[in-house]
PDB file of C-alpha atoms and ligand atoms in Angstrom:
ATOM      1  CA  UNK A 178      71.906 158.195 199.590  1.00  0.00           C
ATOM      2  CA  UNK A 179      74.955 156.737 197.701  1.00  0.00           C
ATOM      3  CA  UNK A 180      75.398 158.856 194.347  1.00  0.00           C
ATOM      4  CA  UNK A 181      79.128 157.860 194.668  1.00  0.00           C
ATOM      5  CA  UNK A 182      78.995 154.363 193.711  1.00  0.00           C
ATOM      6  CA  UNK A 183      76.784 154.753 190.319  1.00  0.00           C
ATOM      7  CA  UNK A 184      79.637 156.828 189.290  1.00  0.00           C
ATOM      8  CA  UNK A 185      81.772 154.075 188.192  1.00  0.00           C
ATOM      9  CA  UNK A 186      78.759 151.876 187.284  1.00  0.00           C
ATOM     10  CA  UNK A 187      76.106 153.544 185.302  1.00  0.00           C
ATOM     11  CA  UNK A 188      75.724 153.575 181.499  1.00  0.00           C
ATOM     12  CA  UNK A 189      73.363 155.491 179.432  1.00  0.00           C
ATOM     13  CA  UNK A 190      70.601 153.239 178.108  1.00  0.00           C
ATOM     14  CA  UNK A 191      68.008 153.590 175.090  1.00  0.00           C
ATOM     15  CA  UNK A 192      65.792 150.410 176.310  1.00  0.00           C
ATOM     16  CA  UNK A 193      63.244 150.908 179.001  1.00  0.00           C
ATOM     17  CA  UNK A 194      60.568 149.309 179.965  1.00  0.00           C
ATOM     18  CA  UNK A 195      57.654 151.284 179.228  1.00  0.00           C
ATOM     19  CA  UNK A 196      55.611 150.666 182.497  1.00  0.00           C
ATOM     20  CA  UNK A 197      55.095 154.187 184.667  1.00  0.00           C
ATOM     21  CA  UNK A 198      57.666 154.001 187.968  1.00  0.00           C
ATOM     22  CA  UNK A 199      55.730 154.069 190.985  1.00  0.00           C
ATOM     23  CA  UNK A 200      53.881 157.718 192.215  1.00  0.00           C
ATOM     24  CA  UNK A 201      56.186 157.932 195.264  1.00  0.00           C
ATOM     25  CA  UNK A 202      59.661 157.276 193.507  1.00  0.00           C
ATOM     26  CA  UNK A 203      58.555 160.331 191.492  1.00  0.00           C
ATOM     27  CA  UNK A 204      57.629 162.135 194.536  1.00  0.00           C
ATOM     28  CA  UNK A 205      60.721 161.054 196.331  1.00  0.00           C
ATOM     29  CA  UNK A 206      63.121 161.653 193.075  1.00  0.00           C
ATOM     30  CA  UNK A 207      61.230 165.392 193.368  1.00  0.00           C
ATOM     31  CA  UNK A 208      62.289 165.874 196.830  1.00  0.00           C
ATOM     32  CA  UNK A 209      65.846 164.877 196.308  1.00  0.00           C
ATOM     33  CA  UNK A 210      66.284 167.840 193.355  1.00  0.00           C
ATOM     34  CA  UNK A 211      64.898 170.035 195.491  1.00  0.00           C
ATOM     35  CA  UNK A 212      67.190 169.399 198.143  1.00  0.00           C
ATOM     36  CA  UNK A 213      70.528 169.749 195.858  1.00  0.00           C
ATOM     37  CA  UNK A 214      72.466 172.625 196.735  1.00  0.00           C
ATOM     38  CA  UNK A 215      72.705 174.619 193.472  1.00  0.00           C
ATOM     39  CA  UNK A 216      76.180 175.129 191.658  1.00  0.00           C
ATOM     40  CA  UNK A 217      75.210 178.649 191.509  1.00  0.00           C
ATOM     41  CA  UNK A 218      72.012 179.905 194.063  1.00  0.00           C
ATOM     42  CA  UNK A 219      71.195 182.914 191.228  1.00  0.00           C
ATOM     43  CA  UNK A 220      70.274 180.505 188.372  1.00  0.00           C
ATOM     44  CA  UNK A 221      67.039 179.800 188.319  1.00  0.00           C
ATOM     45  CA  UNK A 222      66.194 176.037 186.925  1.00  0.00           C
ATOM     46  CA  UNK A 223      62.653 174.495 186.332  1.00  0.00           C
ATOM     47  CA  UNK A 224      62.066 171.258 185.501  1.00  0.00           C
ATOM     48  CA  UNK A 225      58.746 168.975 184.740  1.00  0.00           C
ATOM     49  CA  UNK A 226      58.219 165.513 184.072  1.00  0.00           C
ATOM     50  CA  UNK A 227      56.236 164.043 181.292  1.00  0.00           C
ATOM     51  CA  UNK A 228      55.048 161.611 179.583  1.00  0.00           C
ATOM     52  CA  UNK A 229      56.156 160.478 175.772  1.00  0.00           C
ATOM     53  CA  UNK A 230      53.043 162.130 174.673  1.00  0.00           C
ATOM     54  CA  UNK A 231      54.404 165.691 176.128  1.00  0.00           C
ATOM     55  CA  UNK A 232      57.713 165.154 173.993  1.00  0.00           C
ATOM     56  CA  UNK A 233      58.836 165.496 170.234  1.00  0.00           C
ATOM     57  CA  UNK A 234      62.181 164.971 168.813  1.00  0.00           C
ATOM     58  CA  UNK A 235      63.969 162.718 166.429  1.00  0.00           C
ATOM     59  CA  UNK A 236      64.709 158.922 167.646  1.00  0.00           C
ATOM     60  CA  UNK A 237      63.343 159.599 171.147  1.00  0.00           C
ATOM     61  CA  UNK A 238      63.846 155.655 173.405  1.00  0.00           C
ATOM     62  CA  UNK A 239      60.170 154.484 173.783  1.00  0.00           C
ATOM     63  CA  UNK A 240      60.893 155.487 177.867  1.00  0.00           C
ATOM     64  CA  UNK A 241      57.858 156.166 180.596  1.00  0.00           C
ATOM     65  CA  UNK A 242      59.286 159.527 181.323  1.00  0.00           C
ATOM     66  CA  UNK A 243      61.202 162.532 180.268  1.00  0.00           C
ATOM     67  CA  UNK A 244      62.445 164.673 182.575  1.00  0.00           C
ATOM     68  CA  UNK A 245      62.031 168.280 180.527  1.00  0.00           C
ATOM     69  CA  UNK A 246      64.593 171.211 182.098  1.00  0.00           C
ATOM     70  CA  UNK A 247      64.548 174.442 181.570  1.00  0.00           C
ATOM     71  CA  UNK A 248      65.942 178.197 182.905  1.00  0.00           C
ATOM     72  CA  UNK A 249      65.873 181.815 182.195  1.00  0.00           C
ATOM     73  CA  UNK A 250      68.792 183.341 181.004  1.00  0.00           C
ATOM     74  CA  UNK A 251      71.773 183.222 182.481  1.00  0.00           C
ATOM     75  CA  UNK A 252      75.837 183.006 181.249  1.00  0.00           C
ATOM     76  CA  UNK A 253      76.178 179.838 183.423  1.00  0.00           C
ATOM     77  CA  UNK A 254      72.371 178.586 183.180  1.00  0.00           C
ATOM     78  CA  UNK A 255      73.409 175.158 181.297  1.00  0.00           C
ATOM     79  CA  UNK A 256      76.285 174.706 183.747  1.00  0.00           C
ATOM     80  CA  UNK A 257      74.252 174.514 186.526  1.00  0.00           C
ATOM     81  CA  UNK A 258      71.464 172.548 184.979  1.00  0.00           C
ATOM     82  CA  UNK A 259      74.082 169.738 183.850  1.00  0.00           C
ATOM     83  CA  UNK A 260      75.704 170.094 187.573  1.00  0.00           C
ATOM     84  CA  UNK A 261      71.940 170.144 188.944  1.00  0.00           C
ATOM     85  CA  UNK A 262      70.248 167.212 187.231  1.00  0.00           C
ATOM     86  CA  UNK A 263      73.327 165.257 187.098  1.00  0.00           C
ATOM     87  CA  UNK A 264      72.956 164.665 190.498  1.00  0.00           C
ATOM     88  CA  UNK A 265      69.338 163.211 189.674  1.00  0.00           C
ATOM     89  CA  UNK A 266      70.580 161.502 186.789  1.00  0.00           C
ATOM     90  CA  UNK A 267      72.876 159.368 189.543  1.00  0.00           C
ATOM     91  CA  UNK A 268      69.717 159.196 192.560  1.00  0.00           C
ATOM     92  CA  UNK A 269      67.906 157.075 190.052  1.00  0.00           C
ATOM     93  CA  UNK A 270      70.869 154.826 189.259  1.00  0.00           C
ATOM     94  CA  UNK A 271      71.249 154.395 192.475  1.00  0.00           C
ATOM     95  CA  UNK A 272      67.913 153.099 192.941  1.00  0.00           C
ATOM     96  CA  UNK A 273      67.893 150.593 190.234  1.00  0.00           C
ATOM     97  CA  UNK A 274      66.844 153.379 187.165  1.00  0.00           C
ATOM     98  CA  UNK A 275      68.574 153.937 184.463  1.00  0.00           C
ATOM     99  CA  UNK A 276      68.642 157.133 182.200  1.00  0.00           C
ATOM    100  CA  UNK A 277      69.544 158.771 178.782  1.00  0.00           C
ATOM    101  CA  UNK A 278      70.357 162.449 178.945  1.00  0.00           C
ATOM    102  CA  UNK A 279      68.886 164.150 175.098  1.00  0.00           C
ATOM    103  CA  UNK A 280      70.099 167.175 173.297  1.00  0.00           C
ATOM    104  CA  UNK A 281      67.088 166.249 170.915  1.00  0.00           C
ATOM    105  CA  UNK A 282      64.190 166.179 173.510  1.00  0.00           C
ATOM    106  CA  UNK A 283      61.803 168.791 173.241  1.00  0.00           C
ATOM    107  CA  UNK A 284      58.483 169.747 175.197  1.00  0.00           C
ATOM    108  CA  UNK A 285      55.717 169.688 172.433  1.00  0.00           C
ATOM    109  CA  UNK A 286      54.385 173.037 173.833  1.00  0.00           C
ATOM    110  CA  UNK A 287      56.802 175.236 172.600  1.00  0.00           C
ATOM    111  CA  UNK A 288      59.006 176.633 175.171  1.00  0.00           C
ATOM    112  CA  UNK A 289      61.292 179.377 174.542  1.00  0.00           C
ATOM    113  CA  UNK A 290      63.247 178.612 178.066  1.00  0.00           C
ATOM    114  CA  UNK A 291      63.827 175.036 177.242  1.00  0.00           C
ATOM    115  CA  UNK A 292      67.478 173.499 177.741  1.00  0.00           C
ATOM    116  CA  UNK A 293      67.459 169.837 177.295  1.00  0.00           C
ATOM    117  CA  UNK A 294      65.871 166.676 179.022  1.00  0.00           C
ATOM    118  CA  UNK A 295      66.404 163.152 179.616  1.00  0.00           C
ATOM    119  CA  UNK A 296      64.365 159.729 179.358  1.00  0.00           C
ATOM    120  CA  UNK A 297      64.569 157.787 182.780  1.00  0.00           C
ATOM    121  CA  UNK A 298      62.572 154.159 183.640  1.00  0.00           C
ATOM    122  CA  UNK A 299      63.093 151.459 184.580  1.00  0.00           C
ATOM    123  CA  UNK A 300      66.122 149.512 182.069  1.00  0.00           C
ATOM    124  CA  UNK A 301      64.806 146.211 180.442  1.00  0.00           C
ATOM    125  CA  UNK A 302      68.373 144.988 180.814  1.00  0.00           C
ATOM    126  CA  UNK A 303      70.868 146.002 183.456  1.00  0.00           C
ATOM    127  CA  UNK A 304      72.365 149.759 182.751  1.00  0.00           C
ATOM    128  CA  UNK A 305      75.758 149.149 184.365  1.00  0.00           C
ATOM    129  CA  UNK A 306      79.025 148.396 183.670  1.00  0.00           C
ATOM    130  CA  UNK A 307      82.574 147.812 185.031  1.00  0.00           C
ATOM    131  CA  UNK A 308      84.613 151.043 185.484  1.00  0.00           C
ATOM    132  CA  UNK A 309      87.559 149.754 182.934  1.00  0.00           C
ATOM    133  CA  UNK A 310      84.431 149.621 180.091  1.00  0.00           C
ATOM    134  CA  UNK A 311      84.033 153.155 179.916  1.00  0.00           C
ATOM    135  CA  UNK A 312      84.995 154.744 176.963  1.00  0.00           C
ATOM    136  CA  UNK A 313      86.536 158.224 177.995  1.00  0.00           C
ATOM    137  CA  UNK A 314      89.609 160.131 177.602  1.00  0.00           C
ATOM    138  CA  UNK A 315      92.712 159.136 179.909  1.00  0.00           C
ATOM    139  CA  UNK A 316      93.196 161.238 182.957  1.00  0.00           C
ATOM    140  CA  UNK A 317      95.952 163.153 181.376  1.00  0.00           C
ATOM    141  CA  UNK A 318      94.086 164.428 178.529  1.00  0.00           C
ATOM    142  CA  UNK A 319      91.399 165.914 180.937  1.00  0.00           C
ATOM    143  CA  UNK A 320      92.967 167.610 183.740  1.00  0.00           C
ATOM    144  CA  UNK A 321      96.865 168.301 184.916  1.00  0.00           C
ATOM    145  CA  UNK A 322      98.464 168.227 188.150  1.00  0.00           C
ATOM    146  CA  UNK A 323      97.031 165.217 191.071  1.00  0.00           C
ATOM    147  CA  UNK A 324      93.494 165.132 193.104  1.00  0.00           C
ATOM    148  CA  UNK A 325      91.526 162.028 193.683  1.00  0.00           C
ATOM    149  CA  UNK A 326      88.294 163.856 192.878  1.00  0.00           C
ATOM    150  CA  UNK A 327      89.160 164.192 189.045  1.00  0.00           C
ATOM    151  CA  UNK A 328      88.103 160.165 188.663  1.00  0.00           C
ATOM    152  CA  UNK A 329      84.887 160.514 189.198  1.00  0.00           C
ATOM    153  CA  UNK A 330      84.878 163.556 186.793  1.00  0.00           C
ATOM    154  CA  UNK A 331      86.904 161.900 184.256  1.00  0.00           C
ATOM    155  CA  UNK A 332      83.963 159.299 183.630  1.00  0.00           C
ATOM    156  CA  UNK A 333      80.980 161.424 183.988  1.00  0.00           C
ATOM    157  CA  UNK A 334      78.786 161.482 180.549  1.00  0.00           C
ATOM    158  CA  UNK A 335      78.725 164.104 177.828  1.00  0.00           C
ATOM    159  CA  UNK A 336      76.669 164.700 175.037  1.00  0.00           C
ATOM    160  CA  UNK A 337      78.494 163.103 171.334  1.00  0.00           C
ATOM    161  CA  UNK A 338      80.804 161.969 174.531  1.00  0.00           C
ATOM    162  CA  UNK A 339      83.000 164.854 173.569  1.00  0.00           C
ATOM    163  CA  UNK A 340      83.953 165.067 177.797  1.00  0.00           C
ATOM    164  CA  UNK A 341      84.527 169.010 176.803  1.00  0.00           C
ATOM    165  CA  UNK A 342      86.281 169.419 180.263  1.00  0.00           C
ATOM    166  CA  UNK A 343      89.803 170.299 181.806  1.00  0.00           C
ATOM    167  CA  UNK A 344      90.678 170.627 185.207  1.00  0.00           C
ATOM    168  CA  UNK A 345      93.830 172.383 186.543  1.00  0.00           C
ATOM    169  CA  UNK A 346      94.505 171.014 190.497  1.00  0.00           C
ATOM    170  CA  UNK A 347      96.156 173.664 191.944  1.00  0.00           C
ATOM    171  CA  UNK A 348      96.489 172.752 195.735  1.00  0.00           C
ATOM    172  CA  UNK A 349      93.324 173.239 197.135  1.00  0.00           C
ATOM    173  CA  UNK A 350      91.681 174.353 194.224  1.00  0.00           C
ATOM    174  CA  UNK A 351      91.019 172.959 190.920  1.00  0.00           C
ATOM    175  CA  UNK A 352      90.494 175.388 188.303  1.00  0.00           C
ATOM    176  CA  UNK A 353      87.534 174.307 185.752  1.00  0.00           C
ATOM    177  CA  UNK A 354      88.003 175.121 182.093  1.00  0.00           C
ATOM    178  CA  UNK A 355      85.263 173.727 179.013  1.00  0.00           C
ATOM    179  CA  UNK A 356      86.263 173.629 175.170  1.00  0.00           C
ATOM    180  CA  UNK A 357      82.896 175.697 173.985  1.00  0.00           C
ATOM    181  CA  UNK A 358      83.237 174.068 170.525  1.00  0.00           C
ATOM    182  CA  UNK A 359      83.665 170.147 169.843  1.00  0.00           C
ATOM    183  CA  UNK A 360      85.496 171.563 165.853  1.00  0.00           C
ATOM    184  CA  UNK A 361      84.442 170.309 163.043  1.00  0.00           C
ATOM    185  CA  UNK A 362      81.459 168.560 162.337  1.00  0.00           C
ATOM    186  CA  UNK A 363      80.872 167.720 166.098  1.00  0.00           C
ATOM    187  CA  UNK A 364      80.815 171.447 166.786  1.00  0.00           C
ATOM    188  CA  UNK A 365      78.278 172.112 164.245  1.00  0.00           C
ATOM    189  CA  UNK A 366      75.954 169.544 165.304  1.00  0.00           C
ATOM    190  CA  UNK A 367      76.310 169.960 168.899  1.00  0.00           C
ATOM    191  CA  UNK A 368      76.114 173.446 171.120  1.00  0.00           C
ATOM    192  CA  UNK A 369      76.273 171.849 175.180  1.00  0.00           C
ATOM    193  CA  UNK A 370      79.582 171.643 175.816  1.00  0.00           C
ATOM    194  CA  UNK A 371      78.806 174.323 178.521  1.00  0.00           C
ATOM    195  CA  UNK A 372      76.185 171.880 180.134  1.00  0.00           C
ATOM    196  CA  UNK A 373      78.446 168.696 179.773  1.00  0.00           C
ATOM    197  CA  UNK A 374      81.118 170.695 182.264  1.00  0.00           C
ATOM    198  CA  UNK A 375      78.278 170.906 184.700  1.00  0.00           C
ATOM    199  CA  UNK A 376      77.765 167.441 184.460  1.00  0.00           C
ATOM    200  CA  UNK A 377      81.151 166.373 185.351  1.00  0.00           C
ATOM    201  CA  UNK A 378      81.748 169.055 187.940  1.00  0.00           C
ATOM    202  CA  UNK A 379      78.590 167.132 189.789  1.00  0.00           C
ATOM    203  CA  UNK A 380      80.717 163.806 189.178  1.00  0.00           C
ATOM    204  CA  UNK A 381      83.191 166.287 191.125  1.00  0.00           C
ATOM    205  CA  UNK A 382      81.294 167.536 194.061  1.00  0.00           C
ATOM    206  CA  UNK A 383      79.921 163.955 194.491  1.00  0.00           C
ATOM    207  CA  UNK A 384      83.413 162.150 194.543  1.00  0.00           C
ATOM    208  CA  UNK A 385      84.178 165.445 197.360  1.00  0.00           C
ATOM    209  CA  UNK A 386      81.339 164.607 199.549  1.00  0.00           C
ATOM    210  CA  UNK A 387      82.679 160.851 199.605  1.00  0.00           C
ATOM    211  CA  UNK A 388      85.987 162.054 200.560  1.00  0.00           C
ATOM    212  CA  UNK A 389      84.367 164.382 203.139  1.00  0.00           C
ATOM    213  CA  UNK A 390      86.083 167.741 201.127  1.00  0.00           C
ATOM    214  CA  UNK A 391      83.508 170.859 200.871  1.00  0.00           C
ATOM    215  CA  UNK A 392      82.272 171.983 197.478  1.00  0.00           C
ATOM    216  CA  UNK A 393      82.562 175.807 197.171  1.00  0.00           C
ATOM    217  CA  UNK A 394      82.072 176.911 193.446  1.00  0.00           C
ATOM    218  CA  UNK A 395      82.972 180.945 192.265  1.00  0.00           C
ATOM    219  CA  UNK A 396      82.983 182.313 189.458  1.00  0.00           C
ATOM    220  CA  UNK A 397      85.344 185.683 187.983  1.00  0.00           C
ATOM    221  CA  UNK A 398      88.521 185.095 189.919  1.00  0.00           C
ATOM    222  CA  UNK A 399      91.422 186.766 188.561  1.00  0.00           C
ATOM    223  CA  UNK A 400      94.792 184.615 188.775  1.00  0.00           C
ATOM    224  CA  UNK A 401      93.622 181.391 187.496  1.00  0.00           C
ATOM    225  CA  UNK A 402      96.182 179.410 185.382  1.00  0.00           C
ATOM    226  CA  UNK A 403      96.190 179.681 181.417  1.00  0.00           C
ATOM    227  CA  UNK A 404      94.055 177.226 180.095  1.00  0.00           C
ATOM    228  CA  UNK A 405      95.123 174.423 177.053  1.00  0.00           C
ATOM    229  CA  UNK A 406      94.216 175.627 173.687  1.00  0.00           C
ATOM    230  CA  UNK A 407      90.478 176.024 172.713  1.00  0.00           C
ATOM    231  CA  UNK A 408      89.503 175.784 176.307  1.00  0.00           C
ATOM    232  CA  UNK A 409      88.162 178.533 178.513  1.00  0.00           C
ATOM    233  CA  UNK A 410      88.339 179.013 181.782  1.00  0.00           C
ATOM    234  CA  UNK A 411      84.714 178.246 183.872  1.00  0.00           C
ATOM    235  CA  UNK A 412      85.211 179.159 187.819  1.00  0.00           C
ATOM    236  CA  UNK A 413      87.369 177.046 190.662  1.00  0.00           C
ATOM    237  CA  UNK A 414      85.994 174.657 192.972  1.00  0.00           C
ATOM    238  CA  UNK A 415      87.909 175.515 196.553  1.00  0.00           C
TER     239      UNK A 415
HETATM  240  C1  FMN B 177      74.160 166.687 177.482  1.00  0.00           C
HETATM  241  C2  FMN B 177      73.973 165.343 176.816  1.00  0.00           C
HETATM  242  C3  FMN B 177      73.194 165.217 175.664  1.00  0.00           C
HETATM  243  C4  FMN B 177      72.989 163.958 175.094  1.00  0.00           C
HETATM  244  N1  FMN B 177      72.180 163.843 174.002  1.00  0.00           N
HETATM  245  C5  FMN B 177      71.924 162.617 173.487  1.00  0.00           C
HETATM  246  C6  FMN B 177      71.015 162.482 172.395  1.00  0.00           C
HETATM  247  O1  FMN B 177      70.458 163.461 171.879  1.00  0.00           O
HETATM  248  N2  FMN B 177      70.755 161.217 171.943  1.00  0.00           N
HETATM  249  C7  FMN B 177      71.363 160.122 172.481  1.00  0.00           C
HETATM  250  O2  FMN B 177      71.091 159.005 172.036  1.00  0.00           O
HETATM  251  N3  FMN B 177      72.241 160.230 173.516  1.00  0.00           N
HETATM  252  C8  FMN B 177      72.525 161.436 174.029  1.00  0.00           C
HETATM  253  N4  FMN B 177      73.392 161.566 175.098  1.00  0.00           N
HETATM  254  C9  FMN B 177      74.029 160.377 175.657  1.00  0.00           C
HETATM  255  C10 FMN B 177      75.524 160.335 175.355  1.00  0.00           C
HETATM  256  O3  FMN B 177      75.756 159.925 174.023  1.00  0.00           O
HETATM  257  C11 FMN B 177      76.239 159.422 176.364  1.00  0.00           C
HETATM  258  O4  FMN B 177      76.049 159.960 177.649  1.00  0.00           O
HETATM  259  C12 FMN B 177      77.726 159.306 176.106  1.00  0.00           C
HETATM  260  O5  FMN B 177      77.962 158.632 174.886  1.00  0.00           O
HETATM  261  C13 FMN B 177      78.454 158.580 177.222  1.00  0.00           C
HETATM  262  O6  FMN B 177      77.897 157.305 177.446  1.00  0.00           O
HETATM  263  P1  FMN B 177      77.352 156.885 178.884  1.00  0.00           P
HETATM  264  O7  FMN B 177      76.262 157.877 179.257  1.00  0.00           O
HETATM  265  O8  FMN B 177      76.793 155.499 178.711  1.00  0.00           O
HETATM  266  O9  FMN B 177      78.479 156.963 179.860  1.00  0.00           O
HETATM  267  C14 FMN B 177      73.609 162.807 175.660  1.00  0.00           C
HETATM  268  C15 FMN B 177      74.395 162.950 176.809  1.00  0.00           C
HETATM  269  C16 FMN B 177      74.555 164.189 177.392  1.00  0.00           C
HETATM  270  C17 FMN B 177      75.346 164.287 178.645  1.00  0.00           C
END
C-alpha cells in the first residue's frame, strides 16, 4: 500500500458524498489500523466507526462516517493517536477517500476517554492538490539541520493548521519537539498540539519506510539538543 504518495496530494475536505462506502473497504480500512505498528506499544487506543447519527458537535460535514478515537490515560496518548490514525487518514486517500480530521466531533454517548475523530467518504469533488498549494510553514521554520524525511512532515495536517512541530536532525536521529500552546487566541481555542506532532511524525515514519530507513521512536533520553522557544522536547526518532 502506497501511503507515501497521498502525502504530497491530499487535502482535507468538508464535502462528501453521503452514500455508505462499501462493507469490505470498512473491513479492509479495519485491518490496516490494526496492522500499524504503534508509536508507542503501552498506549492503549480504541477507535469505532459511526454513523452521523452517533455524532454531535458544532458544523459537523454532512459525511457517511466518523471515525470516533479514543484512549485511557496516558502522557503521550494523543501523540500516538495522531501518529496512529494518521496513517489511516492517508490508506483512505490512497484509495480514492478523502477525510477531515475534527477537534469538535464528539460520540453522542458520552465518553469520558474520548480524544477526537474524523469524517471520511467518499469526496464529491476531487480532495487533492499539487504539493506547491499547500499552505504550511517553510522548512526552516519547522525543523533545523538536513534529512529528506522532514518533507513529508513539513506538509502533514494540523488542527487551526498551527503545524505545532520542530524537528532537530542530528545525524541519525532527529530530535522531535511540539509548541504545547498555539498563544493567544489560537491557544485558547485549541488544546491538540500534542496530537498534531503525532500526526506529522506518521508523515515521518511514512516518508522513512519509502526511503527504506527504520522507525524506532523513545521517549526520556537525556542529551537531546535545547529546543526553540515555547517548544518542548517530545522523544527522537533513531
Ligand atoms: C487534529 C486536527 C483537528 C482538526 N479539527 C478540525 C475541526 O474541528 N474542524 C475543521 O473544519 N477542520 C479541522 N481540522 C482540519 C484542519 O483545519 C486542516 O487539516 C488544516 O487546515 C490543514 O489543511 P489540509 O488538511 O487540507 O492539509 C483539524 C485537523 C487536525 C489535524
Amino acid at each position: 500500500m502506497d501511503l507515501y504518495t497521498p502525502i504530497f496530494t491530499r487535502a482535507s475536505t468538508r464535502k462528501f458524498d453521503p452514500s455508505p462506502l462499501p462493507a469490505d473497504t470498512l473491513s479492509q480500512l479495519e485491518d490496516f489500523i490494526s496492522q500499524v505498528k504503534p508509536l508507542l506499544p503501552d498506549v492503549k487506543l480504541e477507535h469505532r466507526i459511526v454513523s452521523g447519527n452517533d455524532v454531535k458537535g458544532m458544523a459537523l460535514p454532512k459525511a457517511p462516517h466518523f471515525l470516533l478515537i479514543s484512549g485511557r490515560e496516558h502522557p503521550l496518548r494523543n501523540t500516538a493517536a495522531g501518529f496512529l490514525y494518521q496513517h489511516a487518514e492517508l490508506w483512505l486517500y490512497a484509495h480514492g477517500y478523502a477525510t477531515r480530521w475534527l477537534g469538535g466531533v464528539k460520540p453522542k454517548q458520552p465518553d469520558p476517554n474520548h480524544i477526537i475523530g474524523m469524517a471520511f467518504g467518499k469526496p464529491t469533488e476531487p480532495a487533492v492538490r499539487k504539493p506547491e498549494d499547500f499552505k504550511r510553514k517553510p522548512l526552516s521554520e519547522i525543523a533545523r539541520g538536513t534529512d529528506s524525511r522532514l518533507e513529508a512532515a513539513r506538509l502533514a495536517p494540523s488542527g487551526m493548521n498551527g503545524q505545532p512541530w520542530y524537528y532537530i536532525a542530528d545525524g541519525n536521529k532527529i530530535h522531535v519537539c511540539y509548541k504545547p500552546s498555539l498563544g493567544g487566541l489560537l491557544g485558547k481555542m485549541y488544546n491538540l498540539t500534542d496530537l498534531d506532532v503525532g500526526i506529522s511524525l506518521c508523515h515521518l515514519a511514512v516518508a522513512g519506510e519509502h526511503e527504506g530507513k527504520s522507525f524506532r521512536f523513545t521517549v526520556n533520553k537525556t542529551g537531546f539538543p535545547a529546543p526553540p522557544a515555547g517548544f518542548v522536547y517530545v522523544g527522537t526518532v533513531e
